[in-house]
C-alpha positions as a printed Julia matrix, in Angstrom:
119×3 Matrix{Float64}:
 108.36   88.61   84.59
 108.81   88.89   80.83
 111.63   86.32   80.86
 109.23   83.79   82.42
 106.45   84.27   79.84
 106.83   80.72   78.47
 106.73   79.0    81.87
 103.31   79.21   83.53
 104.53   78.24   86.99
 107.52   80.6    86.89
 105.35   83.44   85.55
 102.91   82.9    88.4
 105.77   82.97   90.9
 106.9    86.35   89.54
 103.31   87.6    89.48
 102.85   86.59   93.12
 106.1    88.37   94.04
 104.84   91.53   92.31
 101.59   91.38   94.27
 103.46   90.85   97.55
 105.76   93.78   96.83
 102.9    96.16   96.02
 100.85   95.1    99.02
 103.81   95.19  101.42
 105.0    98.65  100.33
 102.67  100.61  102.67
 103.71   98.43  105.63
 100.22   97.1   106.35
 100.89   93.6   107.74
  97.17   92.78  107.88
  96.87   93.38  104.16
  99.96   91.25  103.49
  98.47   88.4   105.53
  95.18   88.72  103.66
  96.96   88.57  100.29
  98.94   85.5   101.35
  95.72   83.72  102.28
  94.05   84.56   98.99
  97.13   83.86   96.85
  97.59   80.38   98.23
  94.0    79.49   97.44
  94.11   80.89   93.91
  97.44   79.46   92.74
  95.85   76.43   91.11
  93.32   78.63   89.29
  96.07   80.95   88.05
  98.1    78.03   86.7
  94.95   76.56   85.12
  94.23   79.9    83.46
  97.76   80.03   82.08
  97.32   76.6    80.54
  93.87   77.08   78.99
  93.77   80.77   78.08
  96.0    81.8    75.19
  95.75   85.46   76.24
  96.55   84.91   79.92
 100.28   85.48   79.54
  99.77   88.8    77.8
  97.35   89.98   80.47
  99.53   88.64   83.28
 102.31   90.84   81.94
 100.37   93.9    80.77
  98.07   94.48   83.75
 100.77   94.5    86.46
 102.97   96.63   84.18
 100.16   99.2    83.98
  99.87   99.17   87.77
 103.64   99.52   88.15
 103.84  102.43   85.7
 101.08  104.29   87.52
 102.68  103.64   90.92
 106.08  104.74   89.61
 104.58  108.02   88.46
 102.8   108.4    91.8
  99.47  108.63   90.03
  97.16  107.37   92.77
  93.91  107.46   90.78
  95.48  105.7    87.79
  97.08  103.1    90.09
  93.73  102.41   91.69
  92.0   102.19   88.31
  94.65   99.82   86.9
  94.39   97.6    89.99
  90.61   97.59   89.81
  90.71   96.64   86.13
  93.19   93.84   86.9
  91.02   92.4    89.67
  87.85   92.8    87.61
  89.32   91.09   84.53
  90.56   88.18   86.63
  87.27   87.81   88.45
  85.27   87.93   85.21
  87.47   85.32   83.56
  87.11   83.02   86.54
  83.33   83.48   86.7
  82.97   82.77   82.98
  85.03   79.61   83.19
  83.44   78.33   86.39
  79.99   78.86   84.87
  80.97   76.85   81.79
  82.76   74.03   83.62
  80.84   70.94   84.76
  81.23   69.99   88.41
  82.81   66.68   89.34
  79.43   64.91   89.39
  78.91   65.89   85.77
  76.16   68.37   86.55
  76.8    71.49   84.47
  76.37   74.9    85.96
  73.82   77.37   84.66
  74.79   80.84   83.54
  74.09   82.22   87.02
  76.43   79.66   88.67
  73.64   77.42   90.06
  74.9    73.84   90.23
  71.55   72.26   91.0
  71.23   70.85   87.52
  68.0    72.73   86.87
  68.39   74.9    83.83
């Protein structure tokens, strides 16, 4: 992944491969299918994040590395915590940027995500 740090699309391809590997390891095909459905829908957002967030590359490298280290050491609680932090950071970034981004009609969102135009 580190070799792809300067190429947003390539970095996202490596990141997606990491996620697939981690999710496929236990052999749960339902979970793999779920991930594939979510990953396909979020690819555009991940590329967008890589283009507009100067810290995205660092987090895209550091957070999976933390998960990998914990998994390699067979530290279940730390693996779970690192994965939770990764998901939480990504979700928070997306919420913050969706709340601040006007919708196509030009109606800005409010801080709670309401797109009705009433502030």
